[in-house]
Short mmCIF file of C-alpha atoms in Angstrom, two decimals:
data_model
loop_
_atom_site.label_atom_id
_atom_site.label_comp_id
_atom_site.label_asym_id
_atom_site.label_seq_id
_atom_site.Cartn_x
_atom_site.Cartn_y
_atom_site.Cartn_z
CA MET A 1 -24.54 34.08 -8.75
CA SER A 2 -20.82 34.14 -7.75
CA LYS A 3 -17.58 33.79 -9.73
CA PRO A 4 -15.03 31.42 -9.42
CA TYR A 5 -11.89 33.18 -7.40
CA VAL A 6 -9.72 33.32 -10.75
CA ARG A 7 -6.13 34.14 -8.71
CA LEU A 8 -3.16 36.37 -10.25
CA ASP A 9 -0.39 33.44 -11.62
CA LYS A 10 3.17 34.95 -11.68
CA ASN A 11 3.65 33.02 -14.20
CA ASN A 12 0.94 33.94 -16.46
CA ALA A 13 0.66 37.40 -15.51
CA ALA A 14 2.13 40.87 -17.47
CA VAL A 15 1.99 44.53 -16.84
CA LEU A 16 1.24 47.27 -18.43
CA LEU A 17 1.97 50.76 -17.30
CA VAL A 18 -0.30 52.50 -19.82
CA ASP A 19 0.13 57.17 -19.65
CA HIS A 20 1.78 57.63 -16.38
CA GLN A 21 2.44 60.87 -17.81
CA ALA A 22 4.26 63.70 -16.15
CA GLY A 23 1.14 65.99 -17.90
CA LEU A 24 -1.01 63.43 -17.27
CA LEU A 25 -0.68 62.80 -13.74
CA SER A 26 -1.28 66.86 -13.12
CA LEU A 27 -5.25 65.73 -13.69
CA VAL A 28 -5.25 62.92 -11.08
CA ARG A 29 -7.57 64.38 -8.13
CA ASP A 30 -9.17 61.34 -6.43
CA ILE A 31 -6.18 60.09 -4.45
CA ASP A 32 -3.10 62.38 -3.33
CA PRO A 33 -0.26 63.03 -5.53
CA ASP A 34 2.41 61.73 -3.55
CA ARG A 35 0.64 58.52 -2.40
CA PHE A 36 -0.07 58.34 -6.24
CA LYS A 37 3.14 58.31 -7.66
CA ASN A 38 4.20 56.09 -4.84
CA ASN A 39 1.34 53.74 -5.38
CA VAL A 40 2.34 53.55 -8.97
CA LEU A 41 6.21 53.08 -8.13
CA ALA A 42 5.63 50.15 -5.88
CA LEU A 43 3.40 48.83 -8.31
CA ALA A 44 6.54 48.93 -11.24
CA ASP A 45 8.60 47.45 -8.22
CA SER A 46 6.64 44.66 -7.22
CA ALA A 47 6.75 43.60 -11.46
CA LYS A 48 10.43 43.99 -11.45
CA TYR A 49 10.45 42.24 -7.93
CA PHE A 50 8.09 39.21 -9.18
CA GLY A 51 9.88 39.12 -12.34
CA LEU A 52 6.68 40.32 -14.70
CA PRO A 53 6.78 41.37 -18.14
CA THR A 54 6.04 45.00 -18.32
CA ILE A 55 4.90 46.95 -20.74
CA LEU A 56 5.28 51.13 -20.65
CA THR A 57 3.16 52.89 -23.07
CA THR A 58 2.64 56.64 -23.39
CA SER A 59 0.15 58.04 -25.66
CA PHE A 60 0.95 61.57 -27.50
CA GLU A 61 3.89 62.65 -25.59
CA ASP A 62 5.02 65.35 -27.96
CA GLY A 63 1.58 67.38 -27.05
CA PRO A 64 0.40 68.38 -23.60
CA ASN A 65 0.12 65.15 -21.73
CA GLY A 66 3.82 64.80 -21.45
CA PRO A 67 6.89 62.37 -21.41
CA LEU A 68 6.73 58.74 -19.53
CA VAL A 69 7.47 59.43 -15.69
CA PRO A 70 11.05 59.09 -15.73
CA GLU A 71 11.69 56.50 -12.23
CA LEU A 72 9.32 53.85 -14.72
CA LYS A 73 11.03 54.18 -17.52
CA ALA A 74 14.80 53.69 -14.84
CA THR A 75 12.89 50.73 -13.74
CA PHE A 76 12.48 48.70 -17.02
CA PRO A 77 15.45 50.52 -19.33
CA GLU A 78 14.51 47.27 -21.32
CA ALA A 79 11.16 46.87 -21.53
CA PRO A 80 8.92 47.24 -24.86
CA TYR A 81 7.97 51.17 -25.04
CA ILE A 82 5.32 52.06 -26.97
CA ALA A 83 5.11 56.18 -27.85
CA ARG A 84 1.63 55.71 -29.12
CA PRO A 85 1.50 58.81 -31.80
CA GLY A 86 -2.06 59.73 -31.04
CA GLN A 87 -4.29 57.11 -30.47
CA ILE A 88 -6.60 57.06 -27.49
CA ASN A 89 -7.15 53.50 -26.76
CA ALA A 90 -3.72 52.17 -26.23
CA TRP A 91 -5.27 49.02 -27.02
CA ASP A 92 -5.42 50.82 -31.11
CA ASN A 93 -2.27 50.62 -31.66
CA ALA A 94 -1.06 47.62 -33.51
CA ASP A 95 2.82 48.00 -31.84
CA PHE A 96 1.02 47.60 -28.00
CA VAL A 97 -1.14 44.78 -28.92
CA ALA A 98 1.96 43.52 -30.75
CA ALA A 99 4.24 43.86 -27.42
CA VAL A 100 1.23 42.33 -25.44
CA LYS A 101 1.07 38.97 -26.68
CA ALA A 102 4.54 38.63 -27.62
CA THR A 103 4.95 38.18 -23.36
CA GLY A 104 2.46 35.11 -23.83
CA LYS A 105 0.91 35.67 -20.89
CA LYS A 106 -2.96 35.53 -20.44
CA GLN A 107 -2.71 37.86 -17.53
CA LEU A 108 -3.19 41.24 -18.09
CA ILE A 109 -2.25 43.66 -14.93
CA ILE A 110 -3.29 47.23 -15.57
CA ALA A 111 -2.74 50.24 -14.37
CA GLY A 112 -2.82 54.35 -16.07
CA VAL A 113 -4.10 58.21 -16.25
CA VAL A 114 -6.59 58.42 -16.59
CA THR A 115 -8.92 55.74 -15.19
CA GLU A 116 -12.06 55.99 -17.43
CA VAL A 117 -9.68 56.70 -20.83
CA CYS A 118 -6.25 55.13 -20.71
CA VAL A 119 -7.57 52.20 -18.16
CA ALA A 120 -10.79 51.10 -19.00
CA PHE A 121 -10.64 51.62 -22.75
CA PRO A 122 -7.33 48.78 -23.17
CA ALA A 123 -8.92 47.14 -20.46
CA LEU A 124 -12.18 46.70 -21.88
CA SER A 125 -10.72 45.08 -24.78
CA ALA A 126 -8.43 42.93 -24.08
CA LEU A 127 -11.18 41.83 -21.90
CA GLU A 128 -13.24 41.05 -25.44
CA GLU A 129 -10.14 38.98 -26.99
CA GLY A 130 -10.73 36.86 -23.45
CA TYR A 131 -7.24 37.95 -21.51
CA GLU A 132 -8.08 38.18 -17.60
CA VAL A 133 -7.70 41.64 -16.53
CA PHE A 134 -6.99 42.93 -13.44
CA VAL A 135 -6.79 46.60 -12.76
CA VAL A 136 -4.74 48.31 -10.21
CA THR A 137 -7.12 50.88 -8.67
CA ASP A 138 -4.20 53.09 -6.23
CA ALA A 139 -2.21 52.57 -9.22
CA SER A 140 -4.54 54.22 -11.17
CA GLY A 141 -5.85 58.15 -11.06
CA THR A 142 -8.67 60.30 -12.92
CA PHE A 143 -10.57 63.88 -12.53
CA ASN A 144 -12.84 62.70 -9.07
CA GLU A 145 -14.31 59.59 -7.03
CA LEU A 146 -17.69 60.15 -10.04
CA THR A 147 -15.35 59.33 -13.17
CA ARG A 148 -12.77 56.71 -10.90
CA GLN A 149 -16.71 54.81 -9.92
CA SER A 150 -17.95 55.57 -13.66
CA ALA A 151 -14.80 53.48 -14.58
CA TRP A 152 -15.10 50.86 -12.45
CA GLU A 153 -18.09 49.94 -12.70
CA ARG A 154 -17.73 49.83 -16.39
CA MET A 155 -14.93 47.24 -16.58
CA SER A 156 -16.38 45.74 -13.52
CA ALA A 157 -18.95 44.76 -15.42
CA ALA A 158 -17.20 43.52 -18.18
CA GLY A 159 -15.31 40.80 -16.43
CA ALA A 160 -12.43 43.34 -15.06
CA GLN A 161 -10.51 42.25 -11.24
CA LEU A 162 -10.60 45.15 -9.36
CA MET A 163 -7.25 45.66 -6.99
CA THR A 164 -4.65 47.23 -5.57
CA TRP A 165 -1.08 46.97 -5.57
CA PHE A 166 -0.44 45.36 -1.98
CA GLY A 167 -3.44 43.04 -3.33
CA VAL A 168 -2.05 42.12 -6.22
CA ALA A 169 1.43 41.40 -4.88
CA CYS A 170 0.17 39.29 -1.47
CA GLU A 171 -1.49 37.30 -4.39
CA LEU A 172 1.28 36.37 -7.13
CA HIS A 173 3.75 35.88 -3.88
CA ARG A 174 1.06 33.04 -2.10
CA ASP A 175 3.25 32.44 0.98
CA TRP A 176 5.58 34.73 3.14
CA ARG A 177 7.68 31.26 2.77
CA ASN A 178 8.86 32.54 -0.60
CA ASP A 179 10.96 34.45 0.68
CA VAL A 180 9.91 36.66 4.11
CA GLU A 181 12.88 39.27 3.72
CA GLY A 182 12.42 40.27 -0.45
CA LEU A 183 8.43 41.04 -0.07
CA GLY A 184 9.15 42.55 3.57
CA ALA A 185 12.02 45.16 1.70
CA LEU A 186 9.59 45.58 -0.98
CA PHE A 187 6.16 46.54 1.28
CA SER A 188 8.86 48.56 3.47
CA ASN A 189 10.18 50.09 0.39
CA HIS A 190 6.68 51.93 -0.53
CA ILE A 191 3.99 51.30 3.05
CA PRO A 192 6.21 53.70 6.32
CA ASP A 193 3.95 51.06 8.81
CA TYR A 194 4.75 48.21 7.33
CA ARG A 195 8.82 49.54 7.87
CA ASN A 196 8.15 49.28 11.68
CA LEU A 197 6.83 45.63 11.23
CA ILE A 198 9.92 44.42 9.44
CA THR A 199 12.29 46.39 11.27
CA SER A 200 10.94 44.98 14.85
CA TYR A 201 10.80 41.22 13.06
CA THR A 202 14.42 41.54 11.84
CA THR A 203 15.05 42.55 15.34
CA LEU A 204 13.57 40.08 17.16
CA LYS A 205 14.98 37.68 14.38
CA GLY A 206 18.57 39.09 15.31
CA GLY A 207 17.91 38.73 18.81
CA ALA A 208 17.04 35.29 18.78
#
């Protein structure tokens, strides 16, 4: 039986960026490293563009996991930043959960490293508490395709929706006419081929 279409609503969504840390990024082998980092930053830029509450969290920064990717902190200098002292599941950290609840949003867009742990654990925990969860697959990374697929199936079976950052941005935007230039710039900054489309569009528009 098909499920009803639950779409992202920019007025009811928050973004959780979980453990995008320098050390953990070295573990990501299921996607090209440069492409992966671009996807993470594209999701971050999307969150900023749509004005979504965003929460940053890290796990055991003083250990091998390392510090948060600096670009994320630079993008969200005022966002809640939860440096978890040891909890593997971010949802086991009271400050993190409090920050999520403080957003007042019921839709959670989650991405992180690694997929079957840092993403799956809080995603499953949030689903259990009644949140709608959207996992950004291409801004989450792990060791290989086997572990990735296991994580996706576990989260999907529990009710999480699996999306890409591009799909997230399009669903939040709804209609190109809301802001052609703004959305076009977002896409152009992270998708080289899309930059060609926008360049063609702006050139034709300028000559009209």
